[in-house]
Amino acid sequence: MTTEPEVLFEIKGGIGLITLNRPKALNSLTRDMCNAIRAGLKDWERDPRVHAVVVVGAGDKAFCAGGDVVKVSTSYKEGTDDWRGFFHDEYLMNVAIDEFKKPYVSLVDGICMGGGVGVSIPGDFWVATEKTLFAMPETGLGLIPDVGGSWFLPRLPGEAGMYLALTGARLKAADLFALGIATHVVASADAPALVNALADADIHCGNCVKGVLAKFHKEPDPAPLAAYMDQIDEIFAGFSVEDIMTGLKADGGEWAVREHDLLLTKSPTSMKVTFEQLRRGAAAETFREVMLMEYRIVTHILAGNDFHEGVRAILIDKDQKPVWSPASLADVSDKAVAAHFEPLGSAAELDLARLG
């Protein structure tokens, strides 16, 4: 029996079309997919037939629901190096997308979480549909919002990025467009026609792509999150996670109480590391700089308890009752947080030299 490739590459008219091709696994990323995408982009950057790249997800449910974190946790606990290789090659792919010299369009028609964000956000155009569901849910898994979250989240309006990073809030097209995550919104039924229009277009710059996308753009409904943005900007601008929790409790309204209780379910260590991650990311000058930082963080995180416990509780046993250690914000020291940002030693760092 012939097994279909996990990612498909096709030159269609003037575009290179990438299809994430694991629909039964919600197109979740594997290490091989990350390497294939990076290699494909390198080839297409030099190919005069390809004037832009479009990435889509196979099936009708997901663009890409993330990476295989169960496999990552199993690898670490079994003492193999597969976990390190996955993050390393995924992050090199993220950088390759960010630095790709031709227009890169992500058609996000379905679920987009974690690793799926990393396949799409570093590109130039992010197209949502009424089926799009976006989230960075990593604090609930004992991880951080990686794959470039350090770069794009602090650059969202106000404190929206900190809110999304800590809570893992799920957003649809209207909120995504209002926050500038989605550059355009199209009807899901129009997605194939959009791909064909891009393939047929005379593309020689980003503005050419923008013109095609504008013809398919449907103005979304008002953004539900807009009703809470003043509270988000005030409360999530706190000087610490504890300060944010205090602000939510002091607010006392239905929304604030709900968000406060939600944060109580997240890994205290992940929340504090994520807070510091975004503050450092806001001051970073390059995308490469934040990817080096994120690789250090995840390497240190995997040496601890919470990621493996989050994977167990949420994805393996599915009891939804992770036992975090430390169990409270007060028990996560500043020293413990800072340790997640320590260098790994030259031989263990993210090898960006492989990108040239």
Short mmCIF file of the C-alpha atoms (twelve columns), coordinates in Angstrom:
data_MODEL
# 
_entry.id   MODEL 
# 
loop_
_atom_site.group_PDB 
_atom_site.id 
_atom_site.type_symbol 
_atom_site.label_atom_id 
_atom_site.label_alt_id 
_atom_site.label_comp_id 
_atom_site.label_asym_id 
_atom_site.label_seq_id 
_atom_site.Cartn_x 
_atom_site.Cartn_y 
_atom_site.Cartn_z 
_atom_site.pdbx_PDB_model_num 
ATOM 1   C CA . MET A 1   0.000   0.000  0.000   1 
ATOM 2   C CA . THR A 2   1.357   3.402  -1.018  1 
ATOM 3   C CA . THR A 3   1.436   5.991  1.748   1 
ATOM 4   C CA . GLU A 4   0.723   9.574  0.720   1 
ATOM 5   C CA . PRO A 5   3.387   12.157 1.569   1 
ATOM 6   C CA . GLU A 6   2.736   14.147 4.754   1 
ATOM 7   C CA . VAL A 7   3.170   17.387 2.834   1 
ATOM 8   C CA . LEU A 8   2.496   17.957 -0.856  1 
ATOM 9   C CA . PHE A 9   4.265   20.407 -3.175  1 
ATOM 10  C CA . GLU A 10  2.833   21.565 -6.481  1 
ATOM 11  C CA . ILE A 11  3.634   24.377 -8.877  1 
ATOM 12  C CA . LYS A 12  0.240   25.688 -9.922  1 
ATOM 13  C CA . GLY A 13  0.395   28.517 -12.417 1 
ATOM 14  C CA . GLY A 14  2.665   31.129 -10.862 1 
ATOM 15  C CA . ILE A 15  2.464   29.868 -7.282  1 
ATOM 16  C CA . GLY A 16  4.032   27.119 -5.247  1 
ATOM 17  C CA . LEU A 17  1.217   25.330 -3.390  1 
ATOM 18  C CA . ILE A 18  2.049   23.574 -0.110  1 
ATOM 19  C CA . THR A 19  -0.606  21.228 1.273   1 
ATOM 20  C CA . LEU A 20  -0.254  19.921 4.822   1 
ATOM 21  C CA . ASN A 21  -1.463  16.385 4.223   1 
ATOM 22  C CA . ARG A 22  -2.308  14.611 7.479   1 
ATOM 23  C CA . PRO A 23  -6.067  15.290 7.645   1 
ATOM 24  C CA . LYS A 24  -6.801  12.395 10.038  1 
ATOM 25  C CA . ALA A 25  -4.269  13.931 12.474  1 
ATOM 26  C CA . LEU A 26  -5.659  17.445 11.857  1 
ATOM 27  C CA . ASN A 27  -2.503  18.105 9.807   1 
ATOM 28  C CA . SER A 28  -0.342  18.115 12.930  1 
ATOM 29  C CA . LEU A 29  3.316   18.711 12.161  1 
ATOM 30  C CA . THR A 30  6.029   16.092 12.166  1 
ATOM 31  C CA . ARG A 31  9.752   16.680 11.986  1 
ATOM 32  C CA . ASP A 32  9.814   15.369 8.417   1 
ATOM 33  C CA . MET A 33  7.133   17.878 7.414   1 
ATOM 34  C CA . CYS A 34  9.150   20.748 8.874   1 
ATOM 35  C CA . ASN A 35  12.258  19.699 6.965   1 
ATOM 36  C CA . ALA A 36  10.308  19.181 3.751   1 
ATOM 37  C CA . ILE A 37  8.754   22.654 3.946   1 
ATOM 38  C CA . ARG A 38  12.117  24.287 4.600   1 
ATOM 39  C CA . ALA A 39  13.691  22.444 1.668   1 
ATOM 40  C CA . GLY A 40  10.741  23.257 -0.593  1 
ATOM 41  C CA . LEU A 41  10.949  26.959 0.206   1 
ATOM 42  C CA . LYS A 42  14.674  26.957 -0.514  1 
ATOM 43  C CA . ASP A 43  14.056  25.427 -3.936  1 
ATOM 44  C CA . TRP A 44  11.156  27.710 -4.777  1 
ATOM 45  C CA . GLU A 45  13.015  30.831 -3.732  1 
ATOM 46  C CA . ARG A 46  15.378  30.158 -6.662  1 
ATOM 47  C CA . ASP A 47  12.730  28.868 -9.073  1 
ATOM 48  C CA . PRO A 48  11.699  31.582 -11.578 1 
ATOM 49  C CA . ARG A 49  8.364   29.815 -12.162 1 
ATOM 50  C CA . VAL A 50  7.279   30.446 -8.570  1 
ATOM 51  C CA . HIS A 51  6.245   34.028 -7.782  1 
ATOM 52  C CA . ALA A 52  4.469   33.368 -4.481  1 
ATOM 53  C CA . VAL A 53  3.757   30.481 -2.109  1 
ATOM 54  C CA . VAL A 54  0.362   29.450 -0.742  1 
ATOM 55  C CA . VAL A 55  -0.007  26.965 2.138   1 
ATOM 56  C CA . VAL A 56  -3.246  25.107 2.883   1 
ATOM 57  C CA . GLY A 57  -4.384  22.170 5.013   1 
ATOM 58  C CA . ALA A 58  -5.919  18.983 3.635   1 
ATOM 59  C CA . GLY A 59  -9.401  17.954 4.748   1 
ATOM 60  C CA . ASP A 60  -12.277 20.076 5.992   1 
ATOM 61  C CA . LYS A 61  -11.432 20.433 9.692   1 
ATOM 62  C CA . ALA A 62  -7.965  21.848 10.213  1 
ATOM 63  C CA . PHE A 63  -5.237  23.956 8.737   1 
ATOM 64  C CA . CYS A 64  -2.800  22.555 11.315  1 
ATOM 65  C CA . ALA A 65  -3.676  21.697 14.907  1 
ATOM 66  C CA . GLY A 66  -0.090  21.816 16.184  1 
ATOM 67  C CA . GLY A 67  2.814   19.447 16.642  1 
ATOM 68  C CA . ASP A 68  2.896   15.919 18.015  1 
ATOM 69  C CA . VAL A 69  3.653   16.826 21.624  1 
ATOM 70  C CA . VAL A 70  2.826   13.339 22.879  1 
ATOM 71  C CA . LYS A 71  5.653   11.999 20.736  1 
ATOM 72  C CA . VAL A 72  7.918   14.787 22.010  1 
ATOM 73  C CA . SER A 73  7.211   13.962 25.659  1 
ATOM 74  C CA . THR A 74  7.663   10.230 25.057  1 
ATOM 75  C CA . SER A 75  10.997  10.835 23.341  1 
ATOM 76  C CA . TYR A 76  12.318  12.896 26.241  1 
ATOM 77  C CA . LYS A 77  11.235  10.389 28.864  1 
ATOM 78  C CA . GLU A 78  12.716  7.494  26.890  1 
ATOM 79  C CA . GLY A 79  16.040  9.324  26.537  1 
ATOM 80  C CA . THR A 80  16.044  9.636  22.751  1 
ATOM 81  C CA . ASP A 81  16.983  12.826 20.925  1 
ATOM 82  C CA . ASP A 82  13.896  12.984 18.717  1 
ATOM 83  C CA . TRP A 83  12.293  15.696 20.878  1 
ATOM 84  C CA . ARG A 84  15.278  17.980 20.401  1 
ATOM 85  C CA . GLY A 85  15.332  17.338 16.665  1 
ATOM 86  C CA . PHE A 86  11.644  18.158 16.326  1 
ATOM 87  C CA . PHE A 87  11.870  21.552 18.011  1 
ATOM 88  C CA . HIS A 88  15.168  22.334 16.283  1 
ATOM 89  C CA . ASP A 89  13.888  21.621 12.782  1 
ATOM 90  C CA . GLU A 90  10.495  23.185 13.425  1 
ATOM 91  C CA . TYR A 91  12.143  26.423 14.522  1 
ATOM 92  C CA . LEU A 92  14.464  26.445 11.510  1 
ATOM 93  C CA . MET A 93  11.328  26.121 9.353   1 
ATOM 94  C CA . ASN A 94  9.744   29.072 11.196  1 
ATOM 95  C CA . VAL A 95  12.791  31.217 10.456  1 
ATOM 96  C CA . ALA A 96  12.864  30.072 6.819   1 
ATOM 97  C CA . ILE A 97  9.226   31.178 6.415   1 
ATOM 98  C CA . ASP A 98  9.949   34.538 8.052   1 
ATOM 99  C CA . GLU A 99  12.916  35.138 5.749   1 
ATOM 100 C CA . PHE A 100 11.357  33.781 2.531   1 
ATOM 101 C CA . LYS A 101 11.855  36.441 -0.126  1 
ATOM 102 C CA . LYS A 102 8.660   35.870 -2.110  1 
ATOM 103 C CA . PRO A 103 5.076   36.491 -0.915  1 
ATOM 104 C CA . TYR A 104 3.874   33.734 1.427   1 
ATOM 105 C CA . VAL A 105 0.131   33.281 1.863   1 
ATOM 106 C CA . SER A 106 -1.450  31.104 4.573   1 
ATOM 107 C CA . LEU A 107 -5.032  30.055 3.838   1 
ATOM 108 C CA . VAL A 108 -6.164  29.102 7.350   1 
ATOM 109 C CA . ASP A 109 -9.460  27.329 6.719   1 
ATOM 110 C CA . GLY A 110 -10.042 25.459 9.999   1 
ATOM 111 C CA . ILE A 111 -8.222  24.792 13.269  1 
ATOM 112 C CA . CYS A 112 -4.884  26.553 13.684  1 
ATOM 113 C CA . MET A 113 -3.058  26.030 16.954  1 
ATOM 114 C CA . GLY A 114 0.534   25.823 18.189  1 
ATOM 115 C CA . GLY A 115 2.719   24.564 15.365  1 
ATOM 116 C CA . GLY A 116 0.077   25.589 12.842  1 
ATOM 117 C CA . VAL A 117 0.598   29.169 13.932  1 
ATOM 118 C CA . GLY A 118 4.307   28.735 13.215  1 
ATOM 119 C CA . VAL A 119 3.608   27.534 9.668   1 
ATOM 120 C CA . SER A 120 1.468   30.599 8.986   1 
ATOM 121 C CA . ILE A 121 2.156   33.674 11.118  1 
ATOM 122 C CA . PRO A 122 5.767   34.286 9.984   1 
ATOM 123 C CA . GLY A 123 4.506   34.665 6.402   1 
ATOM 124 C CA . ASP A 124 3.170   37.769 4.691   1 
ATOM 125 C CA . PHE A 125 -0.589  37.176 4.384   1 
ATOM 126 C CA . TRP A 126 -2.854  35.296 6.821   1 
ATOM 127 C CA . VAL A 127 -6.297  34.515 5.428   1 
ATOM 128 C CA . ALA A 128 -9.086  33.406 7.781   1 
ATOM 129 C CA . THR A 129 -12.500 31.918 6.997   1 
ATOM 130 C CA . GLU A 130 -15.660 31.343 9.019   1 
ATOM 131 C CA . LYS A 131 -14.188 27.931 9.922   1 
ATOM 132 C CA . THR A 132 -10.963 29.321 11.383  1 
ATOM 133 C CA . LEU A 133 -10.286 28.609 15.059  1 
ATOM 134 C CA . PHE A 134 -7.014  30.041 16.387  1 
ATOM 135 C CA . ALA A 135 -5.331  29.496 19.744  1 
ATOM 136 C CA . MET A 136 -1.962  29.306 21.457  1 
ATOM 137 C CA . PRO A 137 -2.972  26.951 24.311  1 
ATOM 138 C CA . GLU A 138 0.512   26.078 25.552  1 
ATOM 139 C CA . THR A 139 0.286   27.353 29.151  1 
ATOM 140 C CA . GLY A 140 -2.343  24.660 29.716  1 
ATOM 141 C CA . LEU A 141 0.164   22.049 28.506  1 
ATOM 142 C CA . GLY A 142 3.059   23.249 30.639  1 
ATOM 143 C CA . LEU A 143 4.781   24.791 27.634  1 
ATOM 144 C CA . ILE A 144 5.103   28.316 26.174  1 
ATOM 145 C CA . PRO A 145 3.523   29.949 23.095  1 
ATOM 146 C CA . ASP A 146 6.514   29.221 20.875  1 
ATOM 147 C CA . VAL A 147 7.013   29.023 17.057  1 
ATOM 148 C CA . GLY A 148 7.558   32.791 17.023  1 
ATOM 149 C CA . GLY A 149 4.994   33.752 19.654  1 
ATOM 150 C CA . SER A 150 7.690   35.835 21.313  1 
ATOM 151 C CA . TRP A 151 7.748   37.998 18.198  1 
ATOM 152 C CA . PHE A 152 4.162   38.409 17.039  1 
ATOM 153 C CA . LEU A 153 2.233   38.333 20.331  1 
ATOM 154 C CA . PRO A 154 3.863   41.410 21.940  1 
ATOM 155 C CA . ARG A 155 3.325   43.285 18.690  1 
ATOM 156 C CA . LEU A 156 -0.462  42.880 18.708  1 
ATOM 157 C CA . PRO A 157 -2.560  45.892 19.783  1 
ATOM 158 C CA . GLY A 158 -2.362  46.808 23.464  1 
ATOM 159 C CA . GLU A 159 -2.050  43.804 25.758  1 
ATOM 160 C CA . ALA A 160 -3.940  41.403 23.492  1 
ATOM 161 C CA . GLY A 161 -0.811  39.309 23.018  1 
ATOM 162 C CA . MET A 162 -0.248  38.818 26.735  1 
ATOM 163 C CA . TYR A 163 -3.914  37.927 27.153  1 
ATOM 164 C CA . LEU A 164 -3.815  35.331 24.364  1 
ATOM 165 C CA . ALA A 165 -0.513  33.900 25.566  1 
ATOM 166 C CA . LEU A 166 -1.543  33.385 29.194  1 
ATOM 167 C CA . THR A 167 -5.148  32.296 28.696  1 
ATOM 168 C CA . GLY A 168 -4.906  30.331 25.437  1 
ATOM 169 C CA . ALA A 169 -8.097  32.101 24.323  1 
ATOM 170 C CA . ARG A 170 -9.701  30.733 21.176  1 
ATOM 171 C CA . LEU A 171 -10.427 33.278 18.464  1 
ATOM 172 C CA . LYS A 172 -12.453 33.234 15.268  1 
ATOM 173 C CA . ALA A 173 -12.227 35.321 12.132  1 
ATOM 174 C CA . ALA A 174 -13.749 38.570 13.434  1 
ATOM 175 C CA . ASP A 175 -11.336 38.834 16.370  1 
ATOM 176 C CA . LEU A 176 -8.390  37.675 14.277  1 
ATOM 177 C CA . PHE A 177 -9.028  40.398 11.714  1 
ATOM 178 C CA . ALA A 178 -9.602  43.077 14.338  1 
ATOM 179 C CA . LEU A 179 -6.284  42.239 16.010  1 
ATOM 180 C CA . GLY A 180 -4.387  42.168 12.721  1 
ATOM 181 C CA . ILE A 181 -3.531  38.466 12.933  1 
ATOM 182 C CA . ALA A 182 -5.672  37.841 9.863   1 
ATOM 183 C CA . THR A 183 -4.895  40.186 6.987   1 
ATOM 184 C CA . HIS A 184 -8.006  39.063 5.102   1 
ATOM 185 C CA . VAL A 185 -11.197 37.069 5.634   1 
ATOM 186 C CA . VAL A 186 -12.757 34.977 2.866   1 
ATOM 187 C CA . ALA A 187 -15.641 32.531 2.660   1 
ATOM 188 C CA . SER A 188 -14.513 28.939 3.083   1 
ATOM 189 C CA . ALA A 189 -16.413 27.992 -0.064  1 
ATOM 190 C CA . ASP A 190 -14.311 30.536 -1.993  1 
ATOM 191 C CA . ALA A 191 -10.964 29.096 -0.866  1 
ATOM 192 C CA . PRO A 192 -10.380 26.932 -3.977  1 
ATOM 193 C CA . ALA A 193 -11.258 29.853 -6.251  1 
ATOM 194 C CA . LEU A 194 -8.853  32.070 -4.334  1 
ATOM 195 C CA . VAL A 195 -6.011  29.589 -4.837  1 
ATOM 196 C CA . ASN A 196 -6.825  29.463 -8.562  1 
ATOM 197 C CA . ALA A 197 -6.933  33.252 -8.779  1 
ATOM 198 C CA . LEU A 198 -3.525  33.526 -7.141  1 
ATOM 199 C CA . ALA A 199 -2.180  30.864 -9.494  1 
ATOM 200 C CA . ASP A 200 -3.491  32.773 -12.529 1 
ATOM 201 C CA . ALA A 201 -2.410  36.229 -11.350 1 
ATOM 202 C CA . ASP A 202 0.601   38.111 -12.668 1 
ATOM 203 C CA . ILE A 203 2.461   38.317 -9.351  1 
ATOM 204 C CA . HIS A 204 5.679   40.255 -9.063  1 
ATOM 205 C CA . CYS A 205 5.350   41.720 -5.559  1 
ATOM 206 C CA . GLY A 206 3.341   41.602 -2.363  1 
ATOM 207 C CA . ASN A 207 0.948   44.277 -3.605  1 
ATOM 208 C CA . CYS A 208 -0.078  41.989 -6.472  1 
ATOM 209 C CA . VAL A 209 -1.057  39.315 -3.946  1 
ATOM 210 C CA . LYS A 210 -2.859  41.904 -1.834  1 
ATOM 211 C CA . GLY A 211 -4.917  42.935 -4.855  1 
ATOM 212 C CA . VAL A 212 -6.111  39.370 -5.469  1 
ATOM 213 C CA . LEU A 213 -6.930  38.817 -1.795  1 
ATOM 214 C CA . ALA A 214 -8.872  42.093 -1.652  1 
ATOM 215 C CA . LYS A 215 -11.264 40.824 -4.347  1 
ATOM 216 C CA . PHE A 216 -12.215 37.847 -2.153  1 
ATOM 217 C CA . HIS A 217 -12.209 39.645 1.202   1 
ATOM 218 C CA . LYS A 218 -15.464 39.624 3.172   1 
ATOM 219 C CA . GLU A 219 -15.706 42.197 5.958   1 
ATOM 220 C CA . PRO A 220 -16.303 40.180 9.157   1 
ATOM 221 C CA . ASP A 221 -18.842 40.854 11.885  1 
ATOM 222 C CA . PRO A 222 -17.828 43.064 14.843  1 
ATOM 223 C CA . ALA A 223 -15.152 41.466 16.998  1 
ATOM 224 C CA . PRO A 224 -16.511 39.945 20.246  1 
ATOM 225 C CA . LEU A 225 -13.206 40.606 22.018  1 
ATOM 226 C CA . ALA A 226 -13.584 44.340 21.432  1 
ATOM 227 C CA . ALA A 227 -16.013 44.542 24.363  1 
ATOM 228 C CA . TYR A 228 -13.199 43.510 26.738  1 
ATOM 229 C CA . MET A 229 -10.175 45.246 25.211  1 
ATOM 230 C CA . ASP A 230 -10.137 48.104 27.713  1 
ATOM 231 C CA . GLN A 231 -10.026 45.594 30.582  1 
ATOM 232 C CA . ILE A 232 -7.406  43.509 28.799  1 
ATOM 233 C CA . ASP A 233 -5.195  46.528 28.182  1 
ATOM 234 C CA . GLU A 234 -5.481  47.681 31.786  1 
ATOM 235 C CA . ILE A 235 -5.223  44.366 33.629  1 
ATOM 236 C CA . PHE A 236 -2.780  42.448 31.417  1 
ATOM 237 C CA . ALA A 237 -0.340  45.355 31.497  1 
ATOM 238 C CA . GLY A 238 0.483   44.241 35.050  1 
ATOM 239 C CA . PHE A 239 4.076   44.035 36.252  1 
ATOM 240 C CA . SER A 240 3.792   40.292 36.908  1 
ATOM 241 C CA . VAL A 241 1.406   37.366 36.537  1 
ATOM 242 C CA . GLU A 242 0.433   37.851 40.174  1 
ATOM 243 C CA . ASP A 243 -0.384  41.474 39.402  1 
ATOM 244 C CA . ILE A 244 -2.622  40.338 36.534  1 
ATOM 245 C CA . MET A 245 -4.404  37.854 38.797  1 
ATOM 246 C CA . THR A 246 -4.934  40.577 41.403  1 
ATOM 247 C CA . GLY A 247 -6.332  42.896 38.735  1 
ATOM 248 C CA . LEU A 248 -8.794  40.287 37.512  1 
ATOM 249 C CA . LYS A 249 -9.948  39.562 41.034  1 
ATOM 250 C CA . ALA A 250 -10.319 43.254 41.840  1 
ATOM 251 C CA . ASP A 251 -12.382 43.813 38.704  1 
ATOM 252 C CA . GLY A 252 -14.930 41.284 39.934  1 
ATOM 253 C CA . GLY A 253 -17.027 41.299 36.766  1 
ATOM 254 C CA . GLU A 254 -18.260 38.143 35.074  1 
ATOM 255 C CA . TRP A 255 -15.581 38.248 32.363  1 
ATOM 256 C CA . ALA A 256 -12.754 38.942 34.830  1 
ATOM 257 C CA . VAL A 257 -13.858 36.177 37.201  1 
ATOM 258 C CA . ARG A 258 -14.010 33.721 34.309  1 
ATOM 259 C CA . GLU A 259 -10.508 34.642 33.116  1 
ATOM 260 C CA . HIS A 260 -9.126  34.530 36.669  1 
ATOM 261 C CA . ASP A 261 -10.513 31.038 37.208  1 
ATOM 262 C CA . LEU A 262 -9.205  29.932 33.817  1 
ATOM 263 C CA . LEU A 263 -5.677  31.073 34.669  1 
ATOM 264 C CA . LEU A 264 -5.837  29.064 37.887  1 
ATOM 265 C CA . THR A 265 -5.930  25.924 35.721  1 
ATOM 266 C CA . LYS A 266 -2.724  26.785 33.842  1 
ATOM 267 C CA . SER A 267 0.822   25.794 34.764  1 
ATOM 268 C CA . PRO A 268 2.172   28.456 37.163  1 
ATOM 269 C CA . THR A 269 5.681   27.940 35.807  1 
ATOM 270 C CA . SER A 270 4.525   28.227 32.197  1 
ATOM 271 C CA . MET A 271 2.619   31.423 32.927  1 
ATOM 272 C CA . LYS A 272 5.570   33.103 34.614  1 
ATOM 273 C CA . VAL A 273 8.018   32.004 31.913  1 
ATOM 274 C CA . THR A 274 5.566   33.095 29.211  1 
ATOM 275 C CA . PHE A 275 5.185   36.518 30.837  1 
ATOM 276 C CA . GLU A 276 8.965   36.995 30.773  1 
ATOM 277 C CA . GLN A 277 9.177   35.541 27.264  1 
ATOM 278 C CA . LEU A 278 6.799   38.163 25.872  1 
ATOM 279 C CA . ARG A 279 8.455   41.038 27.700  1 
ATOM 280 C CA . ARG A 280 11.839  40.007 26.268  1 
ATOM 281 C CA . GLY A 281 10.292  39.348 22.873  1 
ATOM 282 C CA . ALA A 282 8.880   42.870 22.753  1 
ATOM 283 C CA . ALA A 283 12.417  44.238 23.026  1 
ATOM 284 C CA . ALA A 284 13.946  41.847 20.474  1 
ATOM 285 C CA . GLU A 285 15.235  43.255 17.201  1 
ATOM 286 C CA . THR A 286 14.991  40.174 14.952  1 
ATOM 287 C CA . PHE A 287 12.898  37.053 14.516  1 
ATOM 288 C CA . ARG A 288 16.050  34.936 14.708  1 
ATOM 289 C CA . GLU A 289 16.779  36.375 18.132  1 
ATOM 290 C CA . VAL A 290 13.454  35.228 19.568  1 
ATOM 291 C CA . MET A 291 13.755  31.769 18.028  1 
ATOM 292 C CA . LEU A 292 17.103  31.276 19.733  1 
ATOM 293 C CA . MET A 293 15.439  32.303 22.987  1 
ATOM 294 C CA . GLU A 294 12.461  29.997 22.496  1 
ATOM 295 C CA . TYR A 295 14.699  27.018 21.779  1 
ATOM 296 C CA . ARG A 296 16.497  27.612 25.061  1 
ATOM 297 C CA . ILE A 297 13.205  27.893 26.925  1 
ATOM 298 C CA . VAL A 298 11.662  24.679 25.577  1 
ATOM 299 C CA . THR A 299 14.887  22.765 26.199  1 
ATOM 300 C CA . HIS A 300 14.848  23.819 29.844  1 
ATOM 301 C CA . ILE A 301 11.091  23.212 30.138  1 
ATOM 302 C CA . LEU A 302 11.379  19.602 29.004  1 
ATOM 303 C CA . ALA A 303 13.798  18.945 31.842  1 
ATOM 304 C CA . GLY A 304 11.026  19.822 34.304  1 
ATOM 305 C CA . ASN A 305 7.678   18.349 35.324  1 
ATOM 306 C CA . ASP A 306 4.876   20.423 33.905  1 
ATOM 307 C CA . PHE A 307 5.096   19.772 30.158  1 
ATOM 308 C CA . HIS A 308 5.028   16.009 30.624  1 
ATOM 309 C CA . GLU A 309 2.241   16.299 33.197  1 
ATOM 310 C CA . GLY A 310 0.209   18.558 30.910  1 
ATOM 311 C CA . VAL A 311 0.539   16.133 28.006  1 
ATOM 312 C CA . ARG A 312 -0.525  13.275 30.284  1 
ATOM 313 C CA . ALA A 313 -3.566  15.046 31.698  1 
ATOM 314 C CA . ILE A 314 -4.818  16.740 28.541  1 
ATOM 315 C CA . LEU A 315 -3.843  14.381 25.730  1 
ATOM 316 C CA . ILE A 316 -3.062  10.902 27.099  1 
ATOM 317 C CA . ASP A 317 -5.215  10.132 30.159  1 
ATOM 318 C CA . LYS A 318 -7.533  13.053 29.332  1 
ATOM 319 C CA . ASP A 319 -8.557  13.498 32.959  1 
ATOM 320 C CA . GLN A 320 -8.055  17.264 32.546  1 
ATOM 321 C CA . LYS A 321 -6.490  17.364 36.005  1 
ATOM 322 C CA . PRO A 322 -2.787  18.153 35.682  1 
ATOM 323 C CA . VAL A 323 -0.800  18.265 38.891  1 
ATOM 324 C CA . TRP A 324 1.532   21.198 38.414  1 
ATOM 325 C CA . SER A 325 4.827   21.439 40.288  1 
ATOM 326 C CA . PRO A 326 5.257   24.007 41.723  1 
ATOM 327 C CA . ALA A 327 1.519   24.217 42.283  1 
ATOM 328 C CA . SER A 328 1.212   27.974 42.819  1 
ATOM 329 C CA . LEU A 329 2.587   31.199 41.372  1 
ATOM 330 C CA . ALA A 330 4.079   32.099 44.742  1 
ATOM 331 C CA . ASP A 331 6.253   28.989 44.626  1 
ATOM 332 C CA . VAL A 332 7.760   29.807 41.220  1 
ATOM 333 C CA . SER A 333 10.802  31.928 42.043  1 
ATOM 334 C CA . ASP A 334 12.335  34.621 39.836  1 
ATOM 335 C CA . LYS A 335 15.495  32.513 39.793  1 
ATOM 336 C CA . ALA A 336 13.580  29.514 38.448  1 
ATOM 337 C CA . VAL A 337 12.058  31.657 35.707  1 
ATOM 338 C CA . ALA A 338 15.422  33.151 34.733  1 
ATOM 339 C CA . ALA A 339 16.940  29.675 34.450  1 
ATOM 340 C CA . HIS A 340 14.716  28.968 31.446  1 
ATOM 341 C CA . PHE A 341 16.537  31.659 29.459  1 
ATOM 342 C CA . GLU A 342 20.068  30.442 30.176  1 
ATOM 343 C CA . PRO A 343 22.299  29.519 27.195  1 
ATOM 344 C CA . LEU A 344 22.574  25.830 26.364  1 
ATOM 345 C CA . GLY A 345 26.216  25.786 25.331  1 
ATOM 346 C CA . SER A 346 27.353  26.293 21.728  1 
ATOM 347 C CA . ALA A 347 26.880  22.673 20.654  1 
ATOM 348 C CA . ALA A 348 23.280  22.549 21.900  1 
ATOM 349 C CA . GLU A 349 21.929  25.882 20.643  1 
ATOM 350 C CA . LEU A 350 19.577  26.346 17.701  1 
ATOM 351 C CA . ASP A 351 21.878  25.981 14.669  1 
ATOM 352 C CA . LEU A 352 20.789  28.922 12.545  1 
ATOM 353 C CA . ALA A 353 23.971  28.600 10.490  1 
ATOM 354 C CA . ARG A 354 22.248  25.739 8.662   1 
ATOM 355 C CA . LEU A 355 19.941  28.320 7.072   1 
ATOM 356 C CA . GLY A 356 22.827  30.291 5.620   1 
# 
